CSV table of C-alpha atoms in Angstrom, one decimal:
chain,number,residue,atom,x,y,z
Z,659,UNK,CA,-36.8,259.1,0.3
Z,660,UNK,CA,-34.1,260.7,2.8
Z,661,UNK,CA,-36.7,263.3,3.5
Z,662,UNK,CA,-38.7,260.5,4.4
Z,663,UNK,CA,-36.6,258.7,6.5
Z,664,UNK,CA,-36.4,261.8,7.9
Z,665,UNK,CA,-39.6,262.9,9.1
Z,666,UNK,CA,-40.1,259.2,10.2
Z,667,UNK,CA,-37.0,259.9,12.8
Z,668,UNK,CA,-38.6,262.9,14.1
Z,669,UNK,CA,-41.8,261.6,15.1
Z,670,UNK,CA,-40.2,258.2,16.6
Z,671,UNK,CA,-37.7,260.6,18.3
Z,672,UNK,CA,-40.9,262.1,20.4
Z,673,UNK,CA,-42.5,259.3,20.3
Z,674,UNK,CA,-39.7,257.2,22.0
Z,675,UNK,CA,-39.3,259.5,24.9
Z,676,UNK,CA,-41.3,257.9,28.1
Z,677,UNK,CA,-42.7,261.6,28.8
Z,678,UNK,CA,-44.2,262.5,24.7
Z,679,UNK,CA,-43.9,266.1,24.7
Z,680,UNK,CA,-47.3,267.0,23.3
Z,681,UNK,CA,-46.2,270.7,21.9
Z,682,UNK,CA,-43.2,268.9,20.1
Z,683,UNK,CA,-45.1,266.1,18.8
Z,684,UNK,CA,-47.6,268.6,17.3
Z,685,UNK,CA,-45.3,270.7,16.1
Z,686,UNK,CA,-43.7,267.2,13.8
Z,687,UNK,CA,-47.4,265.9,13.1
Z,688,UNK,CA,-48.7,269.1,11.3
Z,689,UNK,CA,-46.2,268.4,8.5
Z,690,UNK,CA,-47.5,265.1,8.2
Z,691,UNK,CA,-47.9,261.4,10.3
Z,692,UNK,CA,-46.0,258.2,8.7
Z,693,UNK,CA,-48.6,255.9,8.1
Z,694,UNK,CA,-46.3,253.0,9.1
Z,695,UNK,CA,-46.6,250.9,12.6
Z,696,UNK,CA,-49.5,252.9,13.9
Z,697,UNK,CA,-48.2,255.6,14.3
Z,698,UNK,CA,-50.8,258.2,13.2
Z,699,UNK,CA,-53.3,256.0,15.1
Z,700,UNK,CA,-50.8,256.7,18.0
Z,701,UNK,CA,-50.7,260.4,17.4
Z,702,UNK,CA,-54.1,261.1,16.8
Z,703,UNK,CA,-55.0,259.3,20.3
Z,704,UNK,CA,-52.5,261.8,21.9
Z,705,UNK,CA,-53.4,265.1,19.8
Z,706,UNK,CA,-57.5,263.9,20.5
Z,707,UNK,CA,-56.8,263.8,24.0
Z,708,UNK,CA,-57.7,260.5,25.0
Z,709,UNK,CA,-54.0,259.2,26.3
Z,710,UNK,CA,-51.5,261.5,27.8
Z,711,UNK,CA,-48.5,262.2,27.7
Z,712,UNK,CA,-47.0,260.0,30.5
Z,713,UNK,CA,-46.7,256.8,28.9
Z,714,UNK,CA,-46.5,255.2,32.5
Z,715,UNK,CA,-50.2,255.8,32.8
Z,716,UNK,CA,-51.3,254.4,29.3
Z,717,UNK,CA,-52.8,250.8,30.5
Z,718,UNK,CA,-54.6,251.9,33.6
Z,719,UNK,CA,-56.4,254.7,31.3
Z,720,UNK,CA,-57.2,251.9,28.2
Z,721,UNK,CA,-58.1,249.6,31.0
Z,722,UNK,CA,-60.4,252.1,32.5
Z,723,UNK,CA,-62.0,253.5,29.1
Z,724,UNK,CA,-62.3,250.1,27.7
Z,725,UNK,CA,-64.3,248.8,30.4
Z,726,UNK,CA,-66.7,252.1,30.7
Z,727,UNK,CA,-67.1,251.6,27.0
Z,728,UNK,CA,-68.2,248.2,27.6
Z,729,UNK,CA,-70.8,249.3,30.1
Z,730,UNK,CA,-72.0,251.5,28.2
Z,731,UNK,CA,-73.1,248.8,25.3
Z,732,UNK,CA,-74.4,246.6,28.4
Z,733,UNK,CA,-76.4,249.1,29.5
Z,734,UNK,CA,-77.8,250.9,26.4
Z,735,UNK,CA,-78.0,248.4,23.4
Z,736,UNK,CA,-80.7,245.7,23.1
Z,737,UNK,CA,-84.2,245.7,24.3
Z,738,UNK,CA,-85.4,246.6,27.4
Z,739,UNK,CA,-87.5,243.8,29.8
Z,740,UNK,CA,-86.8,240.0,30.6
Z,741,UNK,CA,-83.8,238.7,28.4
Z,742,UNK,CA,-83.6,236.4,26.4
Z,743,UNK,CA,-87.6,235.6,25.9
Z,744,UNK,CA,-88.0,233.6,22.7
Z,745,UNK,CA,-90.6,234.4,20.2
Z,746,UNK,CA,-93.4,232.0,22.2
Z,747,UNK,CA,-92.5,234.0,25.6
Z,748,UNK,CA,-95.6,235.4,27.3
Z,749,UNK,CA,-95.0,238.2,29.0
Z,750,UNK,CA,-97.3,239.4,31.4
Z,751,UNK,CA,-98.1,243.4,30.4
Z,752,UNK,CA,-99.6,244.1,34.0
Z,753,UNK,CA,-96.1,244.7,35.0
Z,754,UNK,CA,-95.0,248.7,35.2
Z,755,UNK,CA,-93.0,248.6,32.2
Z,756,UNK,CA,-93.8,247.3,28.7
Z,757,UNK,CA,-94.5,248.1,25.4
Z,758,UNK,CA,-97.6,249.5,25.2
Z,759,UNK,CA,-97.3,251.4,28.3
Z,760,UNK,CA,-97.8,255.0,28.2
Z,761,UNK,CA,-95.5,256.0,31.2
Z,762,UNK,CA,-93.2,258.6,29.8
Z,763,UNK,CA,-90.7,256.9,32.0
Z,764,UNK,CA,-91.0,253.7,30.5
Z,765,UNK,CA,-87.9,252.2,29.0
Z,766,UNK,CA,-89.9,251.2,26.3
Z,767,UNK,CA,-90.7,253.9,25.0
Z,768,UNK,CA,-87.4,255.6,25.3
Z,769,UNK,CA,-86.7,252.5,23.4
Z,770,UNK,CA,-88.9,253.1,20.5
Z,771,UNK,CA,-87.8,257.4,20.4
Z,772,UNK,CA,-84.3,256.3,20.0
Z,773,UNK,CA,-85.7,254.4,16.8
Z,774,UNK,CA,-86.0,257.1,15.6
Z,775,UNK,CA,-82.1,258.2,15.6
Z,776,UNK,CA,-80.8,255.0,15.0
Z,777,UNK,CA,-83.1,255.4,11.3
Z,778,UNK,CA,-80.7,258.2,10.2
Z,779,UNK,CA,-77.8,256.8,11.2
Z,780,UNK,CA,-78.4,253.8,9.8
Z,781,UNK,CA,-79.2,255.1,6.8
Z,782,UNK,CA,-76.1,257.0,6.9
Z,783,UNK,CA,-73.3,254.5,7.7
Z,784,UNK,CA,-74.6,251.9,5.4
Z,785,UNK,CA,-72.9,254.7,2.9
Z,786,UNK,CA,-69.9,255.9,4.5
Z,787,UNK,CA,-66.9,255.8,2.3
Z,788,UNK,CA,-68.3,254.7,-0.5
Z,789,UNK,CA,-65.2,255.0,-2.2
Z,790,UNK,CA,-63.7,251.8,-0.6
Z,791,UNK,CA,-64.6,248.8,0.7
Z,792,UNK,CA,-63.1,248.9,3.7
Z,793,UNK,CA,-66.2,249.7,5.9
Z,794,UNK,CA,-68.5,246.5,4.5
Z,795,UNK,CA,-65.9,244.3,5.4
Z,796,UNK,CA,-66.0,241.9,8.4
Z,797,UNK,CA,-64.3,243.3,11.9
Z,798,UNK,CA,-61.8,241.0,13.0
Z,799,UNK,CA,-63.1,242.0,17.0
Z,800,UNK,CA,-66.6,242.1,16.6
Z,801,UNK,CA,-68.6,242.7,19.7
Z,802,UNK,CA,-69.0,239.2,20.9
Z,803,UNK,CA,-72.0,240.5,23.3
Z,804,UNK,CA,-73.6,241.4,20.4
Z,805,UNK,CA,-73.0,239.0,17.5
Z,806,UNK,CA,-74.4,236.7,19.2
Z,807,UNK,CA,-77.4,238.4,21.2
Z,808,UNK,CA,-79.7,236.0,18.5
Z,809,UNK,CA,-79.9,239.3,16.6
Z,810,UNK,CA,-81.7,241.0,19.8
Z,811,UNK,CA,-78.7,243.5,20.3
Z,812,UNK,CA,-78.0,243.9,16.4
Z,813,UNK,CA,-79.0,248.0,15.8
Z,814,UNK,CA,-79.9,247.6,12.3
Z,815,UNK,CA,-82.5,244.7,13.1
Z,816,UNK,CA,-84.1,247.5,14.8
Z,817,UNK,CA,-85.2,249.6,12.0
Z,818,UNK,CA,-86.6,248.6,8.3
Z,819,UNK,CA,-83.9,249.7,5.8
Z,820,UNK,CA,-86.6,249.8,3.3
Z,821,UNK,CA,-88.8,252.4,4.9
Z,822,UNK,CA,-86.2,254.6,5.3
Z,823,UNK,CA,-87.0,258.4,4.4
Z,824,UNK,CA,-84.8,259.2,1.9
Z,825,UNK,CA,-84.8,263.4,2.5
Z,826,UNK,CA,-81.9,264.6,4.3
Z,827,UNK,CA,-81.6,265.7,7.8
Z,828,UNK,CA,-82.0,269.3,7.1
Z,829,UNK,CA,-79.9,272.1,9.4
Z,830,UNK,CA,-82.1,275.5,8.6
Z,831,UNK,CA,-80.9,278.6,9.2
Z,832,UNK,CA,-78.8,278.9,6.1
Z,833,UNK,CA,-80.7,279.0,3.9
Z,834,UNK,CA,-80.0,276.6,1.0
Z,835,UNK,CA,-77.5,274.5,3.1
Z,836,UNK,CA,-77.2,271.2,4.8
Z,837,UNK,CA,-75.1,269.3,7.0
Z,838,UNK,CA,-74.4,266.9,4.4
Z,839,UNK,CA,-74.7,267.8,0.8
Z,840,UNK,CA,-73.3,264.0,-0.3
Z,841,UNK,CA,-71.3,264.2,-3.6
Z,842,UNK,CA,-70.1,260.4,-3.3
Z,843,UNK,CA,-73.2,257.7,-3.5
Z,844,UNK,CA,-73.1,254.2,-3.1
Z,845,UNK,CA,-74.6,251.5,-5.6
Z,846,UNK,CA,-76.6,249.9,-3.0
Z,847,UNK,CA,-76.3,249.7,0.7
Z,848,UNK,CA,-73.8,247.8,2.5
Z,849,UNK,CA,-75.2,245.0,3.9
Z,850,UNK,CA,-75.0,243.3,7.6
Z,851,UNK,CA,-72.9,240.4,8.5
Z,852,UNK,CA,-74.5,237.3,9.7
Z,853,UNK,CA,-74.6,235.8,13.7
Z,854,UNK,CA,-71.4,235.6,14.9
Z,855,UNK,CA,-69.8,238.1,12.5
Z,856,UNK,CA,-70.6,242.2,12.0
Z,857,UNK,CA,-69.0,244.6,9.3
Z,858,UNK,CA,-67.2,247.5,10.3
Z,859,UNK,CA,-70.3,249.8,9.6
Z,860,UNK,CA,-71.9,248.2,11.9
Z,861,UNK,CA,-69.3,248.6,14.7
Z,862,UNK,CA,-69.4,252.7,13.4
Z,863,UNK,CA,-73.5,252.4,13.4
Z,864,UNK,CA,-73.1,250.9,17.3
Z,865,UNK,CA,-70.7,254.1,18.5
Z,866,UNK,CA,-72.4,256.6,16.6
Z,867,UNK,CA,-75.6,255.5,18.7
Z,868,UNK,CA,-73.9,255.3,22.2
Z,869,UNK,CA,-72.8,259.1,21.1
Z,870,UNK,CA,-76.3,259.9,20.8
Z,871,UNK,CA,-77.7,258.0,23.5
Z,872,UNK,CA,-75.1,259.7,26.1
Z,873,UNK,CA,-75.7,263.6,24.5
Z,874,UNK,CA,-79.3,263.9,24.5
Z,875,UNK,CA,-79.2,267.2,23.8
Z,876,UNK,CA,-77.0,267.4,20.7
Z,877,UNK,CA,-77.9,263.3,19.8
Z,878,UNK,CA,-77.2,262.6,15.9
Z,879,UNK,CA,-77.6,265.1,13.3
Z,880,UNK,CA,-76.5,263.8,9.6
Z,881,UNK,CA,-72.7,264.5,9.1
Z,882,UNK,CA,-71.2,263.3,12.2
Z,883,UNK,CA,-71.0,260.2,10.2
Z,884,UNK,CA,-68.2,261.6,8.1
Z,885,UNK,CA,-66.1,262.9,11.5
Z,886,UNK,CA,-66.2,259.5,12.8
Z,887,UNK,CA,-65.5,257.7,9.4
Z,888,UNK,CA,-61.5,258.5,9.2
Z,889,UNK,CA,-60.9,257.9,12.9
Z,890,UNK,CA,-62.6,254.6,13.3
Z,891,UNK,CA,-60.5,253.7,9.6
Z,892,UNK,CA,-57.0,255.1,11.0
Z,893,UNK,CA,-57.5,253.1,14.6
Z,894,UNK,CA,-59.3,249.8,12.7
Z,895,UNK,CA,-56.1,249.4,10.3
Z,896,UNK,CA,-53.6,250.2,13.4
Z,897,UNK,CA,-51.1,246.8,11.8
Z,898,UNK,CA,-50.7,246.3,16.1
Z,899,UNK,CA,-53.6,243.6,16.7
Z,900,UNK,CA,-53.4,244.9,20.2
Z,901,UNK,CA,-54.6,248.5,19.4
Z,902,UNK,CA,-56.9,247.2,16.5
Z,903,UNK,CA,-58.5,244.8,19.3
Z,904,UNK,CA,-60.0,247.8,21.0
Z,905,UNK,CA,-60.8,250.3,18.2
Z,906,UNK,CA,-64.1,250.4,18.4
Z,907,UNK,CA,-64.1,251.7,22.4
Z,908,UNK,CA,-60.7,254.3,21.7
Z,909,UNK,CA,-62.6,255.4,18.9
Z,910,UNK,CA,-65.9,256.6,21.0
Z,911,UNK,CA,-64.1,258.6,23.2
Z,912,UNK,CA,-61.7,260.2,20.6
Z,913,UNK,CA,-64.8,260.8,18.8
Z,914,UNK,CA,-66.4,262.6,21.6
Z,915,UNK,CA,-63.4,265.0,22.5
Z,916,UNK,CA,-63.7,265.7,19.1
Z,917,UNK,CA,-67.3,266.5,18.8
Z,918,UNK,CA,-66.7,268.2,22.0
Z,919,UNK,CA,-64.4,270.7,19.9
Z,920,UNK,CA,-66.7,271.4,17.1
Z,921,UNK,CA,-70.2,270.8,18.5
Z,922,UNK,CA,-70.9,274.5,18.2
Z,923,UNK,CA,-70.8,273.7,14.2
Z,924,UNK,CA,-73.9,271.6,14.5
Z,925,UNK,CA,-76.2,273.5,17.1
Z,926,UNK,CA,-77.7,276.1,15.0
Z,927,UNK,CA,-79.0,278.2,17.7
Z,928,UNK,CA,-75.0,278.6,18.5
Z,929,UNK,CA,-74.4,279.4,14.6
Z,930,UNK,CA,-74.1,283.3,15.8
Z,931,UNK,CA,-71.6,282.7,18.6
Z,932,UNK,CA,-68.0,283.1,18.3
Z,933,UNK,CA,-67.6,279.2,18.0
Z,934,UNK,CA,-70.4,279.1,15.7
Z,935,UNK,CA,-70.1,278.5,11.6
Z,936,UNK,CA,-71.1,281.6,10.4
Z,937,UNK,CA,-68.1,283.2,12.0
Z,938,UNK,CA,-65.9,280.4,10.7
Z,939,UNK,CA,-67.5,281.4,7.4
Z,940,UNK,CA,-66.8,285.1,8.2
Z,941,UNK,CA,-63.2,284.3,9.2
Z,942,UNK,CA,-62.9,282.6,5.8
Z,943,UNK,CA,-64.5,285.8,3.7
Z,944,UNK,CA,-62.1,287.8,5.9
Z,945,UNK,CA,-59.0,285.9,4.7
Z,946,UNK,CA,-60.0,285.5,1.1
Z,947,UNK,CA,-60.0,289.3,0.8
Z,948,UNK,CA,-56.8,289.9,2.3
Z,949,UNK,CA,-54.4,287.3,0.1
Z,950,UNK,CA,-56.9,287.4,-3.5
Z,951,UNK,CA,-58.5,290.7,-3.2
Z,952,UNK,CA,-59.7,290.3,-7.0
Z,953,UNK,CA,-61.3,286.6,-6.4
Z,954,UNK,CA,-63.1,287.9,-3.4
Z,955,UNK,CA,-64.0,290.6,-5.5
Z,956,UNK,CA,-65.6,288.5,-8.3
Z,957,UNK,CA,-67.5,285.8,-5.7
Z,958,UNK,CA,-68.9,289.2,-4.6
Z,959,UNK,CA,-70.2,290.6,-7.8
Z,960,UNK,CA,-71.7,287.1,-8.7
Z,961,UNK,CA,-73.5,286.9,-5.4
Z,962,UNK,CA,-71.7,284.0,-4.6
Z,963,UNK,CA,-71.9,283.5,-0.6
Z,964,UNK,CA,-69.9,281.2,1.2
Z,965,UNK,CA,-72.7,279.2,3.0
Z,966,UNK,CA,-73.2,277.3,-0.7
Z,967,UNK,CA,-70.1,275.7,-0.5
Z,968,UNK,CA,-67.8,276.4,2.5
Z,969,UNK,CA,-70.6,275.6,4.8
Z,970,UNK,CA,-70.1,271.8,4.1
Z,971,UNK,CA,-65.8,272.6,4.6
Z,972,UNK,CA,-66.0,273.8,7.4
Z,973,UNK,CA,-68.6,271.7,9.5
Z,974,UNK,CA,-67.3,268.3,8.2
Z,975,UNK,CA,-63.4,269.2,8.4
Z,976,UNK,CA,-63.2,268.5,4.5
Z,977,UNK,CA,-64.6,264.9,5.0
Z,978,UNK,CA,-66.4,265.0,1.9
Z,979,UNK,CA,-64.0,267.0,-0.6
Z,980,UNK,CA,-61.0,264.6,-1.0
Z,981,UNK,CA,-60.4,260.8,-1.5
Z,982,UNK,CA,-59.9,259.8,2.4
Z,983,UNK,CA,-56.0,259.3,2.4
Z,984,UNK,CA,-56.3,263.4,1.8
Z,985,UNK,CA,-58.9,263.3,4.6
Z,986,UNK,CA,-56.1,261.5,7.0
Z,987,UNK,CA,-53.2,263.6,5.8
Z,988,UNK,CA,-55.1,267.2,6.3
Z,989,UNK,CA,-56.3,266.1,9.7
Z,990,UNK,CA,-53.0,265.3,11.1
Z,991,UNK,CA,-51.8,268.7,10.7
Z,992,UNK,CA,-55.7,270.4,11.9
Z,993,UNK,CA,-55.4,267.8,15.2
Z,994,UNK,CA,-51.8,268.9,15.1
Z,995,UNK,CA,-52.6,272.6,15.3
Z,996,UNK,CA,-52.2,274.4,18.4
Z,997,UNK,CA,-55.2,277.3,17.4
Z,998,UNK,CA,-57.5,274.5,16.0
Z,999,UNK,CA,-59.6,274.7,14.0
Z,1000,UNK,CA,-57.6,277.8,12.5
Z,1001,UNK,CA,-55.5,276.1,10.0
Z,1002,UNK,CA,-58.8,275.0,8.9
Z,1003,UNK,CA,-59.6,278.4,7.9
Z,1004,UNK,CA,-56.3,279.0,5.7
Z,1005,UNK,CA,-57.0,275.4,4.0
Z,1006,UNK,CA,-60.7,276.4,2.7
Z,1007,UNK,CA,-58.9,279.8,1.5
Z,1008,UNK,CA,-55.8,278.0,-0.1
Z,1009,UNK,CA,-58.6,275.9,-2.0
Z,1010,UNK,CA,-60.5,278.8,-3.2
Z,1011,UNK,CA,-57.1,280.6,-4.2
Z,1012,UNK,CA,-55.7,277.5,-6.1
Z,1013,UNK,CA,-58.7,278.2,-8.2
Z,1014,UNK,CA,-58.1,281.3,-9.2
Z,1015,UNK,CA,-58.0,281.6,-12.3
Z,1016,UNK,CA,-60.5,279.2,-13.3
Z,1017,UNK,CA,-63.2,281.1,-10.6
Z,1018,UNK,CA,-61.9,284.3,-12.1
Z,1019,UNK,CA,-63.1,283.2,-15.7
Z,1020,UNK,CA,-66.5,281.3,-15.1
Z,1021,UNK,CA,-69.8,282.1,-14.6
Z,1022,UNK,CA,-71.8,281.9,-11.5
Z,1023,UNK,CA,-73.7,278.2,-12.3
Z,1024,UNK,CA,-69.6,276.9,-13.3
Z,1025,UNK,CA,-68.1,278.5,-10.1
Z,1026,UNK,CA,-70.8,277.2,-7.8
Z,1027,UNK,CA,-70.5,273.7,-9.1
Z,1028,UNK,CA,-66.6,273.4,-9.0
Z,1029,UNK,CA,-66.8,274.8,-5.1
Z,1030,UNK,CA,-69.2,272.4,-4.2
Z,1031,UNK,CA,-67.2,269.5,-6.3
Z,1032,UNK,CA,-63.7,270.3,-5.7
Z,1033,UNK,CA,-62.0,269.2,-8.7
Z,1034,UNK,CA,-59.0,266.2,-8.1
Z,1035,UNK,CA,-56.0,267.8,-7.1
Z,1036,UNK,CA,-52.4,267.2,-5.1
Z,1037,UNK,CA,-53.5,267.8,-1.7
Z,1038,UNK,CA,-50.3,268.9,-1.1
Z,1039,UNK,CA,-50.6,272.0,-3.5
Z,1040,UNK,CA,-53.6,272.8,-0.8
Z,1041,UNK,CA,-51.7,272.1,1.9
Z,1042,UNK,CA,-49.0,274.3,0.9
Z,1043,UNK,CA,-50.8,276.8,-0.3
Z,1044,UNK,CA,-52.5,277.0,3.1
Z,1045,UNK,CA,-48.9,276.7,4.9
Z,1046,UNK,CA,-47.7,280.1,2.8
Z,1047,UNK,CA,-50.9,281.4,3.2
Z,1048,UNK,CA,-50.6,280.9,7.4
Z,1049,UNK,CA,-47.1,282.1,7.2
Z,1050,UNK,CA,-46.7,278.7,8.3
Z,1051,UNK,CA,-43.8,276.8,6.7
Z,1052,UNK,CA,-44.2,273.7,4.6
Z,1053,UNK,CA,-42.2,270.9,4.6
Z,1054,UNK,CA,-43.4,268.4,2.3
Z,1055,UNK,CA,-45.7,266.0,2.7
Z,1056,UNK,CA,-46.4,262.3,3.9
Z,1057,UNK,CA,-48.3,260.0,2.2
């Protein structure tokens, strides 16, 4: 408990100070964020990039975001033409743009292509974190613009649940891999809110196709789902109603510096560039060779390549291999890490090595199954593991 107290001093100590010194708050987060008063909301909206340092400047920057986030849903969500035509509305199709015009300009039938994006990721968030219930609960800010559009600006009225294709995005290039090998299923769907009210998969559904709409050239591919999931969680449970008012908008833009970090992951014409995974799967080989020559050694003889399991690591930041308050506590210290994502590396290692004797022992059907199912474990025997491993030290851990 006194180390506790502790740690909670040292990040209130930089967080206090008008002018947050960004190194020193790093250098406190990687060892853990306090859950309590926001404050890894706080953190993460600093170590993301989206607020600076200077806290004098905080409110003209939300203002400013805020509001461009707003425009953005203005703009991009609903259908394009006359608003709000009922059901009897005649509209006359002689004008330029409608739906059965052929014009690759149309709005219409930019309209119907991103149908075919907001599919997936439909399909996608109705899933996410199925392990609570958080995410089919009601928002206590839903999007008033949309709520209550008369369902015209509601994204999942957009697409037929039931004629979703059930295959997989697939990422080739690898071979057996995908972006999003899912472990954790859902029952059933979650299901949408009625008028006036939307569930916090929906607000995640709504950013998720902004993202897309605003990088055409990356748009959605399957997994991003799991990168936005923890942020959206940490910001939507912020105990400030202030900060929780405007998760949805802080969220989107800490979201896209992040994707802006680890795009590369997802492009797979960039898979062979120094950003790209298969170095980061390299990197990982590398280590595992250096500090457990003899389980390197036996992966080797069994043929046992790192894109069958490390693949999934290292593209979703671990997103999929722990219960998510492991996800939150391993990505304060990668946000917190001033060589990002190269803690990342020494984590996937310490997870391999914590294995060791069990790998050492098994077959090659056993070890591939308990690499792409990491058993239940104290993340913060991975964690310090990965610190000794780093020739980083550890100093505890923060739940």
């Amino acid at each position: 408990m006194a180390a506790y107290r502790a740690r909670l001093k040292e990040v209130d100590d930089v967080l206090d100070k008008e002018e947050i010194n960004l190194t020193a708050l790093k250098r406190v987060c990687f060892h853990g964020i306090p859950d309590e008063q926001g404050r890894r909301a706080l953190c993460w909206r600093l170590m993301l990039n989206y607020l600076p340092g200077n806290k004098s400047t905080w409110s003209q920057i939300l203002a400013k975001k805020r509001e461009l986030y707003k425009q953005f849903i203005d703009e991009m969500i609903g259908m394009p033409g006359p608003e709000n035509l009922d059901d009897n509305s005649v509209v006359d199709v002689t004008f330029d743009d409608h739906p059965l015009s052929l014009n690759p300009d149309s709005e219409w039938q930019t309209y119907f292509k991103d149908n075919e994006v907001l599919l997936q990721i439909d399909k996608d968030v109705r899933r996410l974190c199925p392990d609570i219930s958080f995410f089919q609960q009601p928002t206590d800010f839903p999007c008033q613009d949309v709520v209550n559009s008369g369902g015209t600006k509601r994204l999942h009225k957009r697409v037929q649940h039931s004629f979703l294709n059930s295959a997989n995005v697939e990422r080739k290039g690898l071979g057996v891999t995908k972006i999003a090998l899912a472990k954790k299923k859902a029952s059933e769907d979650y299901a949408p809110m009625e008028e006036g009210s939307e569930a916090h998969w929906e607000v995640v559904q709504r950013v998720l196709f902004l993202y897309a709409k605003l990088n055409p050239g990356q748009s959605y591919v399957q997994g991003m789902n799991e990168i936005i999931g923890p942020i959206y969680y940490t910001f939507a449970t912020d105990p400030n109603s202030e900060w929780r008012e405007f998760a949805e908008a802080d969220c989107f833009f800490c979201f896209t510096n992040l994707m802006s970090e680890i795009r590369d992951f997802f492009i797979k014409s960039l898979d062979d560039s120094e950003s790209g995974i298969k170095k980061l799967m390299a990197r990982l080989s590398t280590e595992l060779k250096v500090h457990d020559p003899p389980v390197f050694q036996r992966l080797q003889q069994q043929e046992l390549q790192p894109q069958y399991y490390s693949f999934r690591w290292l593209t979703l930041l671990l997103s999929q291999e722990f219960p998510l308050p492991d996800v939150l506590r391993i990505w304060d210290s990668l946000f917190a890490d001033e060589k990002r994502f190269g803690f990342l590396i020494f984590i996937c290692c310490a997870m391999i090595v914590v294995l060791r004797d069990q790998l050492l022992a098994s077959d090659f059907p056993t070890n591939v199954k308990m690499l792409q199912n990491f058993p239940p474990m104290d993340i913060q025997v991975v964690l310090s593991k990965a610190a000794e491993l780093s020739g980083r030290r550890s100093e505890g851990t923060i739940r």
